[in-house]
Tab-separated table of C-alpha atoms in Angstrom:
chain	number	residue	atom	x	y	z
A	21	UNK	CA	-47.201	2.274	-13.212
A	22	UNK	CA	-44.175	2.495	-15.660
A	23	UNK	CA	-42.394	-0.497	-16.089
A	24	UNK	CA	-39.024	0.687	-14.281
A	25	UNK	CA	-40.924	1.465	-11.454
A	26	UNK	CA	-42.936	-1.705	-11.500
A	27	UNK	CA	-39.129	-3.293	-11.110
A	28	UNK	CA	-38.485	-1.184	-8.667
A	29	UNK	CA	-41.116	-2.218	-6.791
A	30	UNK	CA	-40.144	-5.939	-6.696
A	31	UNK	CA	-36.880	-5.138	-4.955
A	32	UNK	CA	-36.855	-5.602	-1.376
A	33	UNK	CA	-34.778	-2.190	-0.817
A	34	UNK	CA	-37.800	-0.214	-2.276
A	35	UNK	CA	-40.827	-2.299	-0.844
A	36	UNK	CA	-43.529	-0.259	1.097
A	37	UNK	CA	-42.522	2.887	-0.970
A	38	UNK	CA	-45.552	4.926	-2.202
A	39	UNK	CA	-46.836	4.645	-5.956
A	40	UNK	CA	-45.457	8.025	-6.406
A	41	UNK	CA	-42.117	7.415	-5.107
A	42	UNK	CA	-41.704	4.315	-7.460
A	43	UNK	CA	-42.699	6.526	-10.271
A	44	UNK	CA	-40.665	8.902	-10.100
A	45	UNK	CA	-37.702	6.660	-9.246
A	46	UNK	CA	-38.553	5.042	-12.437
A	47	UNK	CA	-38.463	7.963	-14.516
A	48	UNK	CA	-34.899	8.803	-13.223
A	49	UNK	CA	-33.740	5.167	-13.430
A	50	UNK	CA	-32.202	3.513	-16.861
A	51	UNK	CA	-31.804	-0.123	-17.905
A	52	UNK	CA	-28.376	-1.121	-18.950
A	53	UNK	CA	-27.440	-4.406	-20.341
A	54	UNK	CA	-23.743	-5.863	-19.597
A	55	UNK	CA	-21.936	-8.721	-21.147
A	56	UNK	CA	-20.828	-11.943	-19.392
A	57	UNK	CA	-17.819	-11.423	-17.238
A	58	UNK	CA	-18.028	-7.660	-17.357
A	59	UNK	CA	-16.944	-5.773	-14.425
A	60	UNK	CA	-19.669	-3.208	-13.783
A	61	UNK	CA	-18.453	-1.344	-10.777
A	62	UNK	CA	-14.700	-1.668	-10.034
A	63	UNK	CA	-12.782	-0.876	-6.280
A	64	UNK	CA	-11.292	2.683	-6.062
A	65	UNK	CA	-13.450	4.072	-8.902
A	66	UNK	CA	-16.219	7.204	-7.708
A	67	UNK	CA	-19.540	5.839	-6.904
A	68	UNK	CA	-21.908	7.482	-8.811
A	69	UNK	CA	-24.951	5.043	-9.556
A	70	UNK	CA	-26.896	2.223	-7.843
A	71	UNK	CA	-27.556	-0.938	-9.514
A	72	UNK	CA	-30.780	-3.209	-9.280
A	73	UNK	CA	-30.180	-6.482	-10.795
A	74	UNK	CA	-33.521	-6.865	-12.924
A	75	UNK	CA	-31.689	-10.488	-14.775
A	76	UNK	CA	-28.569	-12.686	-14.526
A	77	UNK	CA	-26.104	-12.819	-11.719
A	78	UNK	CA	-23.244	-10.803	-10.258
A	79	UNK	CA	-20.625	-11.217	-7.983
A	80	UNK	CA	-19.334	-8.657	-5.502
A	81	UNK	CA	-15.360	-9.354	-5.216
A	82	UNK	CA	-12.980	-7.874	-2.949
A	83	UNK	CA	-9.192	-8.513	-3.578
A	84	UNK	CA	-8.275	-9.977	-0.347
A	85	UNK	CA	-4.324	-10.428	-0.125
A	86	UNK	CA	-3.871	-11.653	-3.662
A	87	UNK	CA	-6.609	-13.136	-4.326
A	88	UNK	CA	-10.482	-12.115	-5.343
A	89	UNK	CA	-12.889	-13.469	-2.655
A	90	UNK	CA	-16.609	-13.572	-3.809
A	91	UNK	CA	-18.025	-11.783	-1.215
A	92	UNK	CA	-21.888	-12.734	-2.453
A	93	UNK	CA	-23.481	-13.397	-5.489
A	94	UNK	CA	-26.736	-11.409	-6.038
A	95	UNK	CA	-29.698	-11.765	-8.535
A	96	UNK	CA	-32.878	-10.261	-9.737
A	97	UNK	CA	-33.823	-7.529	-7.330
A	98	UNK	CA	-30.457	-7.801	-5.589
A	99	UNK	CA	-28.985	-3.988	-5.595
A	100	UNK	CA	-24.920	-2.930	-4.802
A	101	UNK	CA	-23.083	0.536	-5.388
A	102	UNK	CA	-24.845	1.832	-2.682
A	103	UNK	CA	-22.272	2.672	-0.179
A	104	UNK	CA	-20.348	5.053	-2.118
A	105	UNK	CA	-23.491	7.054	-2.697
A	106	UNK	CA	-23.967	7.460	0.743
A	107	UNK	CA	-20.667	8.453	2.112
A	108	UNK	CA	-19.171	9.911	-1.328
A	109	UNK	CA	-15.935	7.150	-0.714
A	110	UNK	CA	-14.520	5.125	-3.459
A	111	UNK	CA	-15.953	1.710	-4.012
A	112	UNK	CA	-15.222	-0.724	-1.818
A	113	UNK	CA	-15.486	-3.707	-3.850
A	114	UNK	CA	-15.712	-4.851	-7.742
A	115	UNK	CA	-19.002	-6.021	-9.119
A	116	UNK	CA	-18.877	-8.297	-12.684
A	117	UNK	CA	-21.337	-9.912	-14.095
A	118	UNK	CA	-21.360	-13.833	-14.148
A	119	UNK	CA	-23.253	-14.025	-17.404
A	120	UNK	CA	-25.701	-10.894	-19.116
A	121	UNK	CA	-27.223	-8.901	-16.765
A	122	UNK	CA	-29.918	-6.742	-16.905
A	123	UNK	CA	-29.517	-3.448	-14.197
A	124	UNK	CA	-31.914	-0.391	-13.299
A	125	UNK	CA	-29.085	2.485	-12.650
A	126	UNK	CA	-29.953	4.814	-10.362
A	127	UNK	CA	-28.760	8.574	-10.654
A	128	UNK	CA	-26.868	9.121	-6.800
A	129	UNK	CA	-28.728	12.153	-6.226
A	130	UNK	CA	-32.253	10.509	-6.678
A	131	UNK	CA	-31.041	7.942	-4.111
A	132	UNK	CA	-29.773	9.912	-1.512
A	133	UNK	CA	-33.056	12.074	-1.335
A	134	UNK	CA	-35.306	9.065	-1.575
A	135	UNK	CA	-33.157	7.713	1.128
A	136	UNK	CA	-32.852	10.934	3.535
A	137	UNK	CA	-36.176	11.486	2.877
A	138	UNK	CA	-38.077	8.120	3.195
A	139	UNK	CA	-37.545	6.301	6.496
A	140	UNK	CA	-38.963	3.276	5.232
A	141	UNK	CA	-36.087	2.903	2.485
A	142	UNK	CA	-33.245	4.024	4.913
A	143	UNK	CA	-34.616	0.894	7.367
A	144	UNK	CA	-34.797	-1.318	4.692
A	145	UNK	CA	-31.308	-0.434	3.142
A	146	UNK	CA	-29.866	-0.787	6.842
A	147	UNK	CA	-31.238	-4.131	7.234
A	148	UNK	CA	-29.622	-5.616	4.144
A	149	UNK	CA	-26.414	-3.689	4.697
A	150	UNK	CA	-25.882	-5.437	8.725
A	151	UNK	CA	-26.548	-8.827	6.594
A	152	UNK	CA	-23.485	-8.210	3.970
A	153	UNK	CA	-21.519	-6.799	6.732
A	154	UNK	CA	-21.515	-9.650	8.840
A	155	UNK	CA	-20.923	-12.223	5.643
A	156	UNK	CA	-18.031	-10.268	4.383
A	157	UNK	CA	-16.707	-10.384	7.903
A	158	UNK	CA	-17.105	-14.068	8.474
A	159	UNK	CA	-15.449	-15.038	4.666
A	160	UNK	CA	-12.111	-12.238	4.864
A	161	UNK	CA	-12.069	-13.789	8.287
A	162	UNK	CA	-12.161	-16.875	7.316
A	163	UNK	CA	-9.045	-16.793	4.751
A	164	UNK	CA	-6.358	-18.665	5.703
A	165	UNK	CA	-2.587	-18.287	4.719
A	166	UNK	CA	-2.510	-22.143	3.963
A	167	UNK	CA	-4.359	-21.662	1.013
A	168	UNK	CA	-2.161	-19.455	-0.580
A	169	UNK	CA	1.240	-19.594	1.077
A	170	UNK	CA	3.711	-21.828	1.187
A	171	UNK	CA	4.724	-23.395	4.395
A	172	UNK	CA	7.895	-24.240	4.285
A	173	UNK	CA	9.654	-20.801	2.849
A	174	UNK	CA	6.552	-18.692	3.672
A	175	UNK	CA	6.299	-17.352	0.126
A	176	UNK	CA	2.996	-17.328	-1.505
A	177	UNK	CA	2.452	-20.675	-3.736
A	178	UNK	CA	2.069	-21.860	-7.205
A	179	UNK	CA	-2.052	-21.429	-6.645
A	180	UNK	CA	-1.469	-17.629	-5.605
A	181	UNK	CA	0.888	-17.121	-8.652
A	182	UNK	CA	-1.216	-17.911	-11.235
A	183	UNK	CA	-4.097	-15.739	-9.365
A	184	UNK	CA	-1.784	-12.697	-9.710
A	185	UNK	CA	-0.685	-13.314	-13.280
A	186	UNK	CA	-3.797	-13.676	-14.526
A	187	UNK	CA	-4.597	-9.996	-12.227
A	188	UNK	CA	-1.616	-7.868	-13.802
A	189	UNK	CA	-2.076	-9.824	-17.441
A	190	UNK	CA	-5.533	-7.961	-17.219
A	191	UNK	CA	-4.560	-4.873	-15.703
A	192	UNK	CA	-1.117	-3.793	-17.943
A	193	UNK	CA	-4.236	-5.168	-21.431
A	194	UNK	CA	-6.286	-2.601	-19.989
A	195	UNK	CA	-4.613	0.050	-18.533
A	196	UNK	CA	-1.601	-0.386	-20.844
A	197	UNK	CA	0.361	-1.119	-18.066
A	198	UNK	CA	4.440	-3.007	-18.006
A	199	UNK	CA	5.470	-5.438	-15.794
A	200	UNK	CA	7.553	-8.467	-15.147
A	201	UNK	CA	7.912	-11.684	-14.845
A	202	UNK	CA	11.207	-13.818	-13.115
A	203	UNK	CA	11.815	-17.627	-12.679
A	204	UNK	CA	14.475	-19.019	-11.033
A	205	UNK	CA	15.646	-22.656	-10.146
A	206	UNK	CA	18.386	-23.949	-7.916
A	207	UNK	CA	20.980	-25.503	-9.920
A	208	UNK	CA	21.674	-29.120	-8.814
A	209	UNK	CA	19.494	-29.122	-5.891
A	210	UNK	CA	18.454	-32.779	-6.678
A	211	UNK	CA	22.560	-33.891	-5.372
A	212	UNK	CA	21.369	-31.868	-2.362
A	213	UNK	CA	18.655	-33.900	-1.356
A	214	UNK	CA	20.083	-37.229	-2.676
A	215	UNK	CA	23.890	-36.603	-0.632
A	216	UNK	CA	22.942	-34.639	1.913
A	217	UNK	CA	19.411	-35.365	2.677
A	218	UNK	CA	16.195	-33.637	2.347
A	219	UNK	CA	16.115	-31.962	5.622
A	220	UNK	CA	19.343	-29.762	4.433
A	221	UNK	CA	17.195	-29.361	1.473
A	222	UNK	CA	14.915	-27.919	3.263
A	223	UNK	CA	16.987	-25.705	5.206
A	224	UNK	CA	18.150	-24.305	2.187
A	225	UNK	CA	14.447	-23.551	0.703
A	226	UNK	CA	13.968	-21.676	3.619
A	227	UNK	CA	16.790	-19.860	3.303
A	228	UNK	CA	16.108	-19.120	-0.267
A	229	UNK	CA	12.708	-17.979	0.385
A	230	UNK	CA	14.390	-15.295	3.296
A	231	UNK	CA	16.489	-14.649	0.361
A	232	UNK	CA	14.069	-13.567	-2.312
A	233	UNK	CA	12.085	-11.597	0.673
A	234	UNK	CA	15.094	-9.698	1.516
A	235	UNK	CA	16.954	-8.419	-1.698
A	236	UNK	CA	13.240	-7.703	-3.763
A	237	UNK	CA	11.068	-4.403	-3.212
A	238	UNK	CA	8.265	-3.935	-1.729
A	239	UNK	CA	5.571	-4.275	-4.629
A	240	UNK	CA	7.590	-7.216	-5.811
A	241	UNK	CA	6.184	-10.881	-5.206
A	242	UNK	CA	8.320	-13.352	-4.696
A	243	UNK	CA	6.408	-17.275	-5.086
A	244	UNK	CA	7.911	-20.789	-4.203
A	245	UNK	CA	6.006	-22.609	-7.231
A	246	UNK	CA	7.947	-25.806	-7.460
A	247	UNK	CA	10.408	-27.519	-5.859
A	248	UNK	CA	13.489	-25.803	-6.163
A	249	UNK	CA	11.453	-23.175	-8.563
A	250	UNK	CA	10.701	-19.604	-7.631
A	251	UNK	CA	9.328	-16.802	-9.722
A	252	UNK	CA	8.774	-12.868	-8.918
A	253	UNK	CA	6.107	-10.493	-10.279
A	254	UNK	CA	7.679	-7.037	-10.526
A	255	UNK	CA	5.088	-4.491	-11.155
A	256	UNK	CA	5.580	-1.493	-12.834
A	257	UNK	CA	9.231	-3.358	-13.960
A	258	UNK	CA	10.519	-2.915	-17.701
A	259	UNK	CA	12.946	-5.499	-19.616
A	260	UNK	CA	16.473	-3.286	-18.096
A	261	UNK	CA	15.119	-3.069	-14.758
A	262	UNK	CA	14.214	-7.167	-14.582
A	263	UNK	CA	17.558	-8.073	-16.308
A	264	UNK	CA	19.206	-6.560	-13.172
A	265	UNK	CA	17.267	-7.748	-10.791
A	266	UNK	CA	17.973	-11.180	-12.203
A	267	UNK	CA	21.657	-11.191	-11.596
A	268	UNK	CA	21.480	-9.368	-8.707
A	269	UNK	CA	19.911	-12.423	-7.448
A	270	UNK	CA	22.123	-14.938	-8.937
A	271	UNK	CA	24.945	-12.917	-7.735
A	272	UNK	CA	23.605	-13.125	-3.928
A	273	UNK	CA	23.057	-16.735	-3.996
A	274	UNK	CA	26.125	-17.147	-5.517
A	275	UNK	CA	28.215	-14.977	-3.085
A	276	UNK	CA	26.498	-15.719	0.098
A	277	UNK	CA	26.644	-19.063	2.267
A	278	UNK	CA	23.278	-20.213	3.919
A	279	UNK	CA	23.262	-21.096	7.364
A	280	UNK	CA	23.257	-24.255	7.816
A	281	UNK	CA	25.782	-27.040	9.550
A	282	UNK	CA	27.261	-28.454	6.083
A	283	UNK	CA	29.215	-25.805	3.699
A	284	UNK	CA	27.613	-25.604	0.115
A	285	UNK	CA	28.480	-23.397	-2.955
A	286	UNK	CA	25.014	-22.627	-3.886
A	287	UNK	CA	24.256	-21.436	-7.668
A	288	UNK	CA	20.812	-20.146	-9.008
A	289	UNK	CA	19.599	-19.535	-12.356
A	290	UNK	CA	17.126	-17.177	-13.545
A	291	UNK	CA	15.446	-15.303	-16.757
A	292	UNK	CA	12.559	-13.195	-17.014
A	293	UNK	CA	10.116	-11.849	-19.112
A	294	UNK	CA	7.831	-8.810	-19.431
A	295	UNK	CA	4.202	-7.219	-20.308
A	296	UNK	CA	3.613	-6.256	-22.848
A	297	UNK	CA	7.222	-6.833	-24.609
A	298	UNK	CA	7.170	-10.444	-24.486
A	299	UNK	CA	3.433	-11.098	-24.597
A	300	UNK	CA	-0.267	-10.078	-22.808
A	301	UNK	CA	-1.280	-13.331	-21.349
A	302	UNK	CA	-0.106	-15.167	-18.778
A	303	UNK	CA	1.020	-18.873	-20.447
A	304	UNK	CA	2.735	-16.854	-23.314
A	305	UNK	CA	4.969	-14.986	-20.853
A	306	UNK	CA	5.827	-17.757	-18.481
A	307	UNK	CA	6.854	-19.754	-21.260
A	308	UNK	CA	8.710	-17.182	-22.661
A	309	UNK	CA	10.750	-17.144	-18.892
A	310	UNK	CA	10.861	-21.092	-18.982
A	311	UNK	CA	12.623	-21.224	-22.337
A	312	UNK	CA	14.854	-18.708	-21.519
A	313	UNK	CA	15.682	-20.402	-17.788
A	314	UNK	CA	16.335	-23.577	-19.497
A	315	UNK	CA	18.869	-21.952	-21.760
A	316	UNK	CA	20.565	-20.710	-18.799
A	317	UNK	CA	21.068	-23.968	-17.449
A	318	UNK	CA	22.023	-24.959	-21.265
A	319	UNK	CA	24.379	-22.662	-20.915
A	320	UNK	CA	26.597	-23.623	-17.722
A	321	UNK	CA	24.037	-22.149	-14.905
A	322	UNK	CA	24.797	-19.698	-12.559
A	323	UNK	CA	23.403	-16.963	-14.631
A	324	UNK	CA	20.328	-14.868	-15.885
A	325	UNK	CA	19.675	-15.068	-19.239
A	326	UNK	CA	17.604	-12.639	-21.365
A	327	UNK	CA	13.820	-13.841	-22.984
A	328	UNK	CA	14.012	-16.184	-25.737
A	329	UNK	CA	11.693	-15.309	-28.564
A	330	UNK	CA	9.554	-18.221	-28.944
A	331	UNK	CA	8.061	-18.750	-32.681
């Protein structure tokens, strides 16, 4: 027996096959070898191959809300990319290695004979598929909002934030890809708490938060990740476009009265930043925002101030 077919033949999905069957699934099949943190299958692409782990680790990751969610970790004689060999859909998930991995790929039309063809394989393939179903289920279930959103102005939080910077960091490196970055802080929201209390303050957060919801698109994502500090990722955004969008929002604050018992001329300051202009990773661009945010309160407040180059 060839050696791809004797690894074959230690994966559960292809146990009770005939010697043939192995063989000539061996002869079809290729090893691959993928680096640590490589993603090997990724959601929305065409399915074309199955993988059998043969060393090393992957994870199987499915972009729930925001975030990734490790929807299983599989090892030696684990297999995944067979769904979208079956039913021809996109994948359904993203597969990257944890550290180098060792797969058999499998052409898709070798496995979708052997499967239509060998009852055996198609009972073994459904058993392990009810298995995944039902622990995918229970953890995208499981998810809760209070991990990732913030209570009290029901944006997403300072945890979910740097989840979906480090997300469109990677995708605008590799698909060449612009976005944008916003911050923006309350001016003198500290005298709000200290003369008026922090329940007003709070009122006001909220407020904000309905605020930020209301006045940014639909693909934009507005996060509460401080105290009085917001920031907005603006896919798809270049520098003109987040410049307006950043008085637009001073502006609003400025012009508009929230609705609460005691009157208050609220101001906001804000700057931005953007991928790839001001930087590819995430700390580079944030403090690129920061320094120019602090200039804007440097500067009087009440205003959006352009990215400050930093050296």
């Amino acid at each position: 027996m060839s050696s791809n077919a004797e690894l074959l033949g230690a994966a559960p999905l292809f146990q009770g096959l005939a010697f043939d069957d192995l063989e000539r699934l061996g002869g079809a099949a290729r090893l691959q070898h993928f680096d640590a943190g490589e993603a090997i299958v990724e959601i929305g692409e065409p399915g074309r191959s199955l993988f059998v782990v043969v060393s090393g680790h992957v994870q199987v990751l499915y972009p729930a809300r925001i975030l990734e969610v490790e929807l299983a970790r599989l090892g030696p004689g684990d297999f995944f990319g067979e769904m979208a060999l079956l039913n021809d859909k996109p994948r359904s998930a993203t597969v990257r290695s944890v550290g180098p991995v060792e797969a058999l790929v499998l052409d898709k039309s070798e496995f979708k004979q052997l499967v239509f063809d060998r009852p055996q394989v198609a009972l073994n393939l459904l058993e392990v598929l009810s298995v995944r179903i039902y622990q995918a289920d229970q953890q995208i279930g499981g998810l809760s909002d209070q991990a990732i959103r913030d209570t009290l102005t029901g944006l997403l939080n300072r945890r979910a934030f740097n989840e979906r910077m480090v997300i469109e960091c990677d995708r605008a490196r590799r698909y060449q890809e612009t976005f944008s970055l916003i911050l923006l802080d309350l001016d003198h929201f500290k005298s709000i708490n200290d003369t008026l209390g922090h329940d007003v303050g709070d009122e006001v957060l909220s407020w904000i938060g309905r605020i930020l919801t209301l006045h940014t698109r639909a693909a934009d994502m507005p996060f509460r990740i401080g105290g009085e500090e917001f920031a907005i990722v603006c896919p798809a955004t270049h520098p003109d476009l987040a410049r307006a969008v950043s008085q637009r929002l001073v502006d609003v604050v400025r012009e508009a009265s929230p609705p609460i018992r005691h009157k208050l001329n609220l101001t906001m300051s804000a700057s931005y930043a953007t991928c790839p202009d001001d930087g590819t990773d995430m700390e580079v661009l944030y403090n690129t925002a920061d320094q120019a945010l602090l200039q804007a309160k440097r500067d009087g407040r009440n205003r959006a101030n352009d990215p400050i180059v930093i050296p």
